[in-house]
């Protein structure tokens, strides 16, 4: 072809038919090159994001919010509170903001009739059924997160009776929801397991998954590692032989910033107020003089020397993403957030922004903690729900009228 283009004899006596044929050939070759480039790009994307049903389902967990302090962590599970604390209007608002899923925390014990793990209390499960139906009616995916109180979780690390009851509950619960649309309802085995023996937890989780899968073969299951479901626990976990599992981790690092003033946490964190982000030795130094506990002072100083910023956040998320790529399984961040009472609002928004950007850069879906609790996106007062604009912006959500 290059000879044809440079040959003076051919150029002096062009053959229209030959020329048209040549031009068509060039055009076809160009189209084929573009198709090949597109296919290669698609293959590269699949190599990064993975293939299979779990990856397909994970694609529907891009941006989510935790519905907390409602069916779990509440203390009051009366019909009056459950029907008013969070309503269908909240689900519609979440959808309008750009969320595609919600993680619904559920304490299993109020659902058990007379404490029997294999019998569901009719009124309690009926209310939960209504909630699940209202959530999915908006187009949101709902994750049914089994989120028990501390004594329940701690008992799983001791003896066999509690573990047997856990299996019975899950088989009963999964059977009840087996008829729901598996593309809209996902099952999360347990929130933040913190059993001393990681191998014990791996065995419990594997057995629970087997029980769920026996009665709900098509529903996606969300599994997690030990150590409060953090990145460290994820790294210890070996994926199970089930191609419809998404692996979760929670990330609140650095705790000195995200949990400052948290009354339910360690004495060190309880007394922290106004901890900055990003951190440097210089901006942490004034706080060290206020810290009376030597251990707390050391931890706070360490937060400063670690220089937490967007780059440091990304390094942590890279660790979780690398584990997923190594094992060819999807990972999802089920919780991240900042306790808002004592954190400076701009710093809180910046950390959330940095987390969200890092997660999305690594193709990891996320669910922020939480909708209206201590880490909240919204505030409810006088019958009005107000979205926190800087937090919504940090999460890349759609603007709403206040």
Tab-separated table of C-alpha atoms in Angstrom:
chain	number	residue	atom	x	y	z
A	1	UNK	CA	0.000	0.000	0.000
A	2	UNK	CA	2.867	2.361	0.699
A	3	UNK	CA	4.245	1.485	-2.778
A	4	UNK	CA	0.934	2.470	-4.367
A	5	UNK	CA	0.995	5.825	-2.566
A	6	UNK	CA	4.523	6.652	-3.700
A	7	UNK	CA	4.573	5.172	-7.214
A	8	UNK	CA	4.420	8.025	-9.808
A	9	UNK	CA	3.120	5.738	-12.566
A	10	UNK	CA	0.133	4.617	-10.544
A	11	UNK	CA	-0.602	8.171	-9.429
A	12	UNK	CA	-0.573	9.406	-13.035
A	13	UNK	CA	-3.165	6.815	-14.142
A	14	UNK	CA	-5.419	6.239	-11.129
A	15	UNK	CA	-7.938	3.444	-11.333
A	16	UNK	CA	-11.184	4.616	-9.683
A	17	UNK	CA	-12.284	1.115	-8.784
A	18	UNK	CA	-8.917	0.221	-7.287
A	19	UNK	CA	-8.797	3.507	-5.412
A	20	UNK	CA	-12.256	3.021	-3.931
A	21	UNK	CA	-11.382	-0.531	-2.948
A	22	UNK	CA	-8.234	0.672	-1.260
A	23	UNK	CA	-10.065	3.430	0.622
A	24	UNK	CA	-12.714	0.969	1.789
A	25	UNK	CA	-9.977	-1.347	2.992
A	26	UNK	CA	-8.363	1.498	4.936
A	27	UNK	CA	-11.726	2.404	6.449
A	28	UNK	CA	-12.384	-1.218	7.467
A	29	UNK	CA	-8.937	-1.488	9.021
A	30	UNK	CA	-9.584	1.694	10.983
A	31	UNK	CA	-12.878	0.361	12.274
A	32	UNK	CA	-11.245	-2.933	13.245
A	33	UNK	CA	-8.503	-1.093	15.119
A	34	UNK	CA	-11.088	0.905	17.048
A	35	UNK	CA	-13.035	-2.247	17.891
A	36	UNK	CA	-9.851	-3.966	19.039
A	37	UNK	CA	-8.914	-0.969	21.183
A	38	UNK	CA	-12.381	-0.985	22.757
A	39	UNK	CA	-12.165	-4.711	23.504
A	40	UNK	CA	-8.721	-4.347	25.047
A	41	UNK	CA	-9.983	-1.499	27.199
A	42	UNK	CA	-12.956	-3.593	28.320
A	43	UNK	CA	-10.696	-6.529	29.138
A	44	UNK	CA	-8.428	-4.253	31.156
A	45	UNK	CA	-11.431	-2.990	33.101
A	46	UNK	CA	-12.581	-6.545	33.824
A	47	UNK	CA	-9.094	-7.433	34.991
A	48	UNK	CA	-9.268	-4.598	37.522
A	49	UNK	CA	-12.886	-4.962	38.614
A	50	UNK	CA	-13.196	-8.726	38.320
A	51	UNK	CA	-15.953	-10.883	36.931
A	52	UNK	CA	-18.780	-13.026	38.282
A	53	UNK	CA	-21.994	-12.606	40.203
A	54	UNK	CA	-20.370	-11.062	43.294
A	55	UNK	CA	-18.763	-8.332	41.190
A	56	UNK	CA	-22.078	-7.719	39.432
A	57	UNK	CA	-23.828	-7.337	42.775
A	58	UNK	CA	-21.002	-5.181	44.171
A	59	UNK	CA	-21.579	-2.776	41.296
A	60	UNK	CA	-24.889	-1.909	43.008
A	61	UNK	CA	-23.078	-0.961	46.226
A	62	UNK	CA	-21.277	2.166	45.068
A	63	UNK	CA	-22.568	4.817	47.493
A	64	UNK	CA	-24.519	3.909	50.611
A	65	UNK	CA	-25.588	5.082	54.049
A	66	UNK	CA	-25.998	3.207	57.328
A	67	UNK	CA	-29.449	3.257	58.924
A	68	UNK	CA	-28.338	2.952	62.541
A	69	UNK	CA	-29.818	3.437	66.026
A	70	UNK	CA	-33.114	2.029	64.765
A	71	UNK	CA	-33.416	-1.762	64.524
A	72	UNK	CA	-30.143	-2.031	66.460
A	73	UNK	CA	-28.223	-0.001	69.106
A	74	UNK	CA	-31.493	1.555	70.217
A	75	UNK	CA	-32.644	-0.057	73.448
A	76	UNK	CA	-36.211	0.850	72.519
A	77	UNK	CA	-37.682	-1.449	69.868
A	78	UNK	CA	-41.297	-0.528	70.459
A	79	UNK	CA	-43.651	-0.284	67.501
A	80	UNK	CA	-44.057	3.449	68.110
A	81	UNK	CA	-40.365	4.220	67.841
A	82	UNK	CA	-39.664	1.819	64.985
A	83	UNK	CA	-42.410	3.346	62.845
A	84	UNK	CA	-41.379	6.959	63.464
A	85	UNK	CA	-37.600	7.142	63.933
A	86	UNK	CA	-36.832	6.462	60.266
A	87	UNK	CA	-39.582	6.438	57.641
A	88	UNK	CA	-40.231	5.950	53.939
A	89	UNK	CA	-39.542	9.667	53.455
A	90	UNK	CA	-35.964	9.055	54.606
A	91	UNK	CA	-35.507	6.287	52.045
A	92	UNK	CA	-36.773	8.597	49.311
A	93	UNK	CA	-34.398	11.326	50.466
A	94	UNK	CA	-31.460	8.895	50.460
A	95	UNK	CA	-32.306	7.843	46.916
A	96	UNK	CA	-32.649	11.455	45.751
A	97	UNK	CA	-29.229	12.318	47.186
A	98	UNK	CA	-27.615	9.694	44.976
A	99	UNK	CA	-27.268	6.710	47.284
A	100	UNK	CA	-27.825	3.313	45.679
A	101	UNK	CA	-27.967	1.223	48.850
A	102	UNK	CA	-28.560	1.313	52.589
A	103	UNK	CA	-27.079	-0.878	55.292
A	104	UNK	CA	-29.769	-1.679	57.836
A	105	UNK	CA	-28.404	-2.598	61.274
A	106	UNK	CA	-30.510	-5.320	62.899
A	107	UNK	CA	-30.233	-6.626	66.441
A	108	UNK	CA	-31.319	-10.276	66.124
A	109	UNK	CA	-32.523	-10.730	69.710
A	110	UNK	CA	-35.730	-8.622	69.491
A	111	UNK	CA	-36.707	-10.733	66.475
A	112	UNK	CA	-36.554	-14.005	68.420
A	113	UNK	CA	-39.827	-15.204	69.912
A	114	UNK	CA	-39.282	-15.834	73.624
A	115	UNK	CA	-35.536	-16.007	72.996
A	116	UNK	CA	-35.770	-18.940	70.586
A	117	UNK	CA	-33.324	-18.356	67.694
A	118	UNK	CA	-35.295	-20.571	65.309
A	119	UNK	CA	-38.667	-18.848	65.830
A	120	UNK	CA	-39.285	-15.287	64.626
A	121	UNK	CA	-41.575	-13.024	66.665
A	122	UNK	CA	-44.471	-12.295	64.269
A	123	UNK	CA	-45.033	-8.619	65.065
A	124	UNK	CA	-41.321	-7.791	65.102
A	125	UNK	CA	-40.527	-9.532	61.808
A	126	UNK	CA	-43.672	-8.041	60.295
A	127	UNK	CA	-42.417	-4.516	60.998
A	128	UNK	CA	-39.021	-5.382	59.535
A	129	UNK	CA	-40.690	-6.848	56.439
A	130	UNK	CA	-42.542	-3.570	55.913
A	131	UNK	CA	-39.309	-1.609	56.241
A	132	UNK	CA	-37.473	-3.839	53.755
A	133	UNK	CA	-40.345	-3.520	51.284
A	134	UNK	CA	-40.392	0.280	51.606
A	135	UNK	CA	-36.640	0.521	51.101
A	136	UNK	CA	-36.572	-1.658	48.007
A	137	UNK	CA	-39.629	0.137	46.586
A	138	UNK	CA	-37.461	3.245	46.198
A	139	UNK	CA	-34.950	1.317	44.097
A	140	UNK	CA	-32.373	1.088	46.888
A	141	UNK	CA	-30.533	-2.148	47.635
A	142	UNK	CA	-30.813	-3.075	51.326
A	143	UNK	CA	-28.139	-4.952	53.255
A	144	UNK	CA	-29.573	-6.821	56.228
A	145	UNK	CA	-26.711	-6.398	58.676
A	146	UNK	CA	-26.893	-8.626	61.753
A	147	UNK	CA	-25.695	-6.150	64.369
A	148	UNK	CA	-26.126	-7.562	67.896
A	149	UNK	CA	-25.150	-6.053	71.233
A	150	UNK	CA	-21.698	-6.675	72.696
A	151	UNK	CA	-22.595	-9.616	75.014
A	152	UNK	CA	-24.065	-11.534	72.075
A	153	UNK	CA	-20.903	-11.085	69.999
A	154	UNK	CA	-18.571	-11.893	72.894
A	155	UNK	CA	-20.485	-15.117	73.604
A	156	UNK	CA	-19.623	-16.376	70.110
A	157	UNK	CA	-16.040	-16.674	71.277
A	158	UNK	CA	-16.964	-18.888	74.237
A	159	UNK	CA	-18.381	-22.387	73.997
A	160	UNK	CA	-20.693	-23.952	71.461
A	161	UNK	CA	-24.236	-23.084	72.565
A	162	UNK	CA	-24.086	-19.444	71.434
A	163	UNK	CA	-22.626	-20.458	68.091
A	164	UNK	CA	-25.316	-23.082	67.528
A	165	UNK	CA	-27.988	-20.486	68.293
A	166	UNK	CA	-26.331	-18.064	65.866
A	167	UNK	CA	-26.532	-20.685	63.108
A	168	UNK	CA	-30.177	-21.435	63.956
A	169	UNK	CA	-31.080	-17.772	63.801
A	170	UNK	CA	-29.364	-17.229	60.473
A	171	UNK	CA	-30.996	-20.242	58.863
A	172	UNK	CA	-34.409	-19.099	60.099
A	173	UNK	CA	-33.816	-15.468	59.114
A	174	UNK	CA	-32.423	-16.340	55.668
A	175	UNK	CA	-35.307	-18.749	55.045
A	176	UNK	CA	-37.755	-15.965	55.831
A	177	UNK	CA	-36.111	-13.590	53.331
A	178	UNK	CA	-35.215	-16.192	50.706
A	179	UNK	CA	-38.237	-15.176	48.629
A	180	UNK	CA	-37.060	-11.569	48.300
A	181	UNK	CA	-35.324	-10.321	45.165
A	182	UNK	CA	-31.637	-11.306	45.519
A	183	UNK	CA	-30.661	-8.280	43.464
A	184	UNK	CA	-32.206	-5.978	46.065
A	185	UNK	CA	-31.680	-7.772	49.400
A	186	UNK	CA	-28.210	-8.827	50.606
A	187	UNK	CA	-27.248	-10.666	53.819
A	188	UNK	CA	-24.373	-9.534	56.069
A	189	UNK	CA	-23.231	-12.296	58.417
A	190	UNK	CA	-22.158	-10.231	61.432
A	191	UNK	CA	-21.134	-6.683	62.223
A	192	UNK	CA	-17.574	-6.188	63.513
A	193	UNK	CA	-16.695	-9.594	64.952
A	194	UNK	CA	-14.105	-9.292	67.694
A	195	UNK	CA	-13.434	-12.852	68.742
A	196	UNK	CA	-9.971	-13.388	70.179
A	197	UNK	CA	-9.293	-16.414	67.973
A	198	UNK	CA	-9.416	-15.383	64.294
A	199	UNK	CA	-9.488	-19.029	63.196
A	200	UNK	CA	-12.555	-19.600	65.333
A	201	UNK	CA	-14.316	-16.673	63.678
A	202	UNK	CA	-13.360	-17.926	60.205
A	203	UNK	CA	-14.923	-21.296	61.040
A	204	UNK	CA	-18.094	-19.723	62.445
A	205	UNK	CA	-18.517	-17.475	59.438
A	206	UNK	CA	-17.921	-20.296	56.962
A	207	UNK	CA	-20.525	-22.476	58.678
A	208	UNK	CA	-23.013	-19.598	58.781
A	209	UNK	CA	-22.518	-19.010	55.066
A	210	UNK	CA	-23.180	-22.691	54.374
A	211	UNK	CA	-26.435	-22.470	56.300
A	212	UNK	CA	-27.545	-19.321	54.507
A	213	UNK	CA	-26.628	-20.707	51.125
A	214	UNK	CA	-28.629	-23.879	51.763
A	215	UNK	CA	-31.872	-21.894	51.987
A	216	UNK	CA	-31.041	-18.791	49.927
A	217	UNK	CA	-28.876	-19.974	47.030
A	218	UNK	CA	-29.033	-16.751	45.026
A	219	UNK	CA	-28.670	-13.994	47.627
A	220	UNK	CA	-25.375	-12.162	47.942
A	221	UNK	CA	-23.643	-12.623	51.288
A	222	UNK	CA	-21.324	-10.069	52.855
A	223	UNK	CA	-18.500	-11.520	54.932
A	224	UNK	CA	-15.826	-9.829	57.012
A	225	UNK	CA	-12.659	-10.472	58.951
A	226	UNK	CA	-12.085	-10.510	62.690
A	227	UNK	CA	-10.606	-7.566	64.655
A	228	UNK	CA	-13.757	-5.480	64.556
A	229	UNK	CA	-14.063	-6.004	60.813
A	230	UNK	CA	-11.171	-3.635	60.081
A	231	UNK	CA	-8.515	-3.752	57.392
A	232	UNK	CA	-6.234	-5.835	59.646
A	233	UNK	CA	-8.954	-8.468	60.011
A	234	UNK	CA	-9.593	-8.487	56.268
A	235	UNK	CA	-5.923	-9.249	55.597
A	236	UNK	CA	-6.127	-12.331	57.848
A	237	UNK	CA	-9.202	-13.658	56.060
A	238	UNK	CA	-9.111	-16.397	53.443
A	239	UNK	CA	-11.959	-16.056	50.916
A	240	UNK	CA	-14.529	-18.837	50.920
A	241	UNK	CA	-15.374	-21.070	47.968
A	242	UNK	CA	-18.510	-19.196	47.051
A	243	UNK	CA	-18.624	-16.844	44.070
A	244	UNK	CA	-21.471	-14.741	45.483
A	245	UNK	CA	-19.718	-13.189	48.483
A	246	UNK	CA	-18.589	-9.579	48.894
A	247	UNK	CA	-15.912	-8.922	51.525
A	248	UNK	CA	-16.396	-6.005	53.871
A	249	UNK	CA	-14.085	-3.845	55.945
A	250	UNK	CA	-14.674	-0.850	58.210
A	251	UNK	CA	-12.223	2.027	58.394
A	252	UNK	CA	-12.177	4.695	61.095
A	253	UNK	CA	-8.447	5.334	61.126
A	254	UNK	CA	-7.122	7.506	62.615
A	255	UNK	CA	-9.282	6.895	65.683
A	256	UNK	CA	-7.805	9.906	67.506
A	257	UNK	CA	-9.572	12.074	64.944
A	258	UNK	CA	-12.699	10.107	63.972
A	259	UNK	CA	-13.659	9.099	67.517
A	260	UNK	CA	-12.610	12.151	69.495
A	261	UNK	CA	-14.952	12.595	72.457
A	262	UNK	CA	-16.658	9.220	71.929
A	263	UNK	CA	-18.150	8.447	75.341
A	264	UNK	CA	-18.519	4.713	74.615
A	265	UNK	CA	-14.851	4.270	73.743
A	266	UNK	CA	-11.522	4.274	75.609
A	267	UNK	CA	-10.670	6.885	78.274
A	268	UNK	CA	-8.057	8.333	75.904
A	269	UNK	CA	-10.621	9.071	73.198
A	270	UNK	CA	-13.339	10.274	75.576
A	271	UNK	CA	-11.407	13.377	76.615
A	272	UNK	CA	-10.254	14.417	73.149
A	273	UNK	CA	-11.829	17.544	71.633
A	274	UNK	CA	-10.831	19.638	68.633
A	275	UNK	CA	-8.313	17.156	67.194
A	276	UNK	CA	-7.278	18.453	63.748
A	277	UNK	CA	-7.075	16.769	60.378
A	278	UNK	CA	-4.692	16.652	58.516
A	279	UNK	CA	-2.246	15.985	61.351
A	280	UNK	CA	1.299	17.209	61.901
A	281	UNK	CA	3.539	17.211	64.983
A	282	UNK	CA	3.082	20.980	65.100
A	283	UNK	CA	-0.734	21.116	65.105
A	284	UNK	CA	-0.983	18.281	67.618
A	285	UNK	CA	1.562	19.772	70.069
A	286	UNK	CA	-0.923	22.141	71.836
A	287	UNK	CA	-3.235	19.208	72.595
A	288	UNK	CA	-0.455	17.201	74.241
A	289	UNK	CA	-0.310	19.649	77.132
A	290	UNK	CA	-3.976	18.911	77.868
A	291	UNK	CA	-3.541	15.136	77.857
A	292	UNK	CA	-3.077	13.814	81.415
A	293	UNK	CA	-2.640	10.131	80.604
A	294	UNK	CA	0.856	9.129	79.451
A	295	UNK	CA	-0.464	6.410	77.149
A	296	UNK	CA	-2.989	8.810	75.658
A	297	UNK	CA	-0.331	11.448	75.168
A	298	UNK	CA	1.833	8.910	73.322
A	299	UNK	CA	-1.037	7.877	71.037
A	300	UNK	CA	-1.906	11.474	70.268
A	301	UNK	CA	1.713	12.341	69.523
A	302	UNK	CA	1.868	9.316	67.216
A	303	UNK	CA	-1.145	10.629	65.306
A	304	UNK	CA	0.787	13.841	64.721
A	305	UNK	CA	3.986	12.180	63.569
A	306	UNK	CA	2.101	9.899	61.194
A	307	UNK	CA	0.985	13.032	59.308
A	308	UNK	CA	-2.462	11.812	58.331
A	309	UNK	CA	-3.681	13.402	55.120
A	310	UNK	CA	-5.248	12.357	51.804
A	311	UNK	CA	-2.105	10.455	50.803
A	312	UNK	CA	-2.043	8.501	54.065
A	313	UNK	CA	-5.747	7.675	53.736
A	314	UNK	CA	-5.160	6.394	50.212
A	315	UNK	CA	-2.324	4.154	51.429
A	316	UNK	CA	-4.710	2.475	53.871
A	317	UNK	CA	-7.393	1.935	51.244
A	318	UNK	CA	-4.766	0.617	48.827
A	319	UNK	CA	-4.047	-2.167	51.322
A	320	UNK	CA	-7.679	-3.338	51.277
A	321	UNK	CA	-7.922	-2.992	47.496
A	322	UNK	CA	-4.739	-5.022	47.009
A	323	UNK	CA	-6.154	-7.853	49.128
A	324	UNK	CA	-9.229	-7.957	46.918
A	325	UNK	CA	-7.181	-7.977	43.722
A	326	UNK	CA	-4.885	-10.680	45.074
A	327	UNK	CA	-7.811	-12.957	45.859
A	328	UNK	CA	-9.939	-11.842	42.880
A	329	UNK	CA	-12.926	-10.956	45.084
A	330	UNK	CA	-14.882	-7.716	45.483
A	331	UNK	CA	-14.354	-5.619	48.609
A	332	UNK	CA	-16.684	-2.989	50.045
A	333	UNK	CA	-16.273	-0.485	52.866
A	334	UNK	CA	-19.290	-1.010	55.109
A	335	UNK	CA	-18.523	1.786	57.574
A	336	UNK	CA	-16.471	4.966	57.797
A	337	UNK	CA	-17.307	8.248	59.486
A	338	UNK	CA	-16.450	10.927	62.034
A	339	UNK	CA	-18.184	11.527	65.378
A	340	UNK	CA	-19.492	15.022	64.840
A	341	UNK	CA	-19.949	16.377	68.371
A	342	UNK	CA	-16.353	17.493	68.926
A	343	UNK	CA	-14.738	17.351	65.477
A	344	UNK	CA	-14.223	20.660	63.698
A	345	UNK	CA	-16.818	20.629	60.857
A	346	UNK	CA	-14.412	21.530	58.034
A	347	UNK	CA	-11.904	18.893	59.159
A	348	UNK	CA	-14.670	16.296	59.381
A	349	UNK	CA	-15.824	17.097	55.859
A	350	UNK	CA	-12.259	16.943	54.543
A	351	UNK	CA	-11.573	13.496	56.029
A	352	UNK	CA	-14.835	12.157	54.618
A	353	UNK	CA	-13.940	13.629	51.238
A	354	UNK	CA	-10.478	12.057	51.304
A	355	UNK	CA	-11.914	8.676	52.269
A	356	UNK	CA	-14.582	8.799	49.587
A	357	UNK	CA	-12.115	9.831	46.889
A	358	UNK	CA	-9.647	7.086	47.883
A	359	UNK	CA	-12.338	4.399	47.911
A	360	UNK	CA	-13.711	5.413	44.540
A	361	UNK	CA	-10.212	5.660	43.054
A	362	UNK	CA	-9.793	1.961	43.905
A	363	UNK	CA	-13.279	0.973	42.646
A	364	UNK	CA	-14.455	0.185	46.175
A	365	UNK	CA	-18.074	0.890	47.028
A	366	UNK	CA	-18.870	2.367	50.420
A	367	UNK	CA	-21.514	3.000	53.063
A	368	UNK	CA	-20.990	5.973	55.365
A	369	UNK	CA	-21.793	5.768	59.055
A	370	UNK	CA	-24.406	7.106	59.522
A	371	UNK	CA	-27.731	8.650	58.489
A	372	UNK	CA	-28.946	10.318	61.691
A	373	UNK	CA	-26.850	9.089	64.636
A	374	UNK	CA	-23.744	10.577	66.185
A	375	UNK	CA	-21.867	10.534	62.872
A	376	UNK	CA	-24.861	11.806	60.945
A	377	UNK	CA	-25.493	13.145	57.486
A	378	UNK	CA	-28.879	14.600	58.467
A	379	UNK	CA	-30.400	16.329	61.473
A	380	UNK	CA	-34.050	15.998	62.432
A	381	UNK	CA	-35.750	18.769	64.401
A	382	UNK	CA	-39.307	20.091	64.641
A	383	UNK	CA	-40.551	17.645	62.047
A	384	UNK	CA	-37.930	18.712	59.495
A	385	UNK	CA	-35.006	16.717	58.119
A	386	UNK	CA	-31.972	18.799	57.153
A	387	UNK	CA	-29.023	17.491	55.165
A	388	UNK	CA	-25.572	18.745	56.204
A	389	UNK	CA	-24.408	20.497	52.973
A	390	UNK	CA	-20.610	20.203	53.522
A	391	UNK	CA	-20.932	16.505	54.339
A	392	UNK	CA	-23.144	15.870	51.324
A	393	UNK	CA	-20.591	17.666	49.150
A	394	UNK	CA	-17.720	15.686	50.698
A	395	UNK	CA	-19.542	12.483	49.766
A	396	UNK	CA	-20.112	13.679	46.200
A	397	UNK	CA	-23.893	13.656	46.651
A	398	UNK	CA	-26.506	15.647	44.789
A	399	UNK	CA	-27.443	19.072	46.164
A	400	UNK	CA	-30.794	19.324	47.909
A	401	UNK	CA	-32.995	22.249	48.837
A	402	UNK	CA	-33.133	22.902	52.560
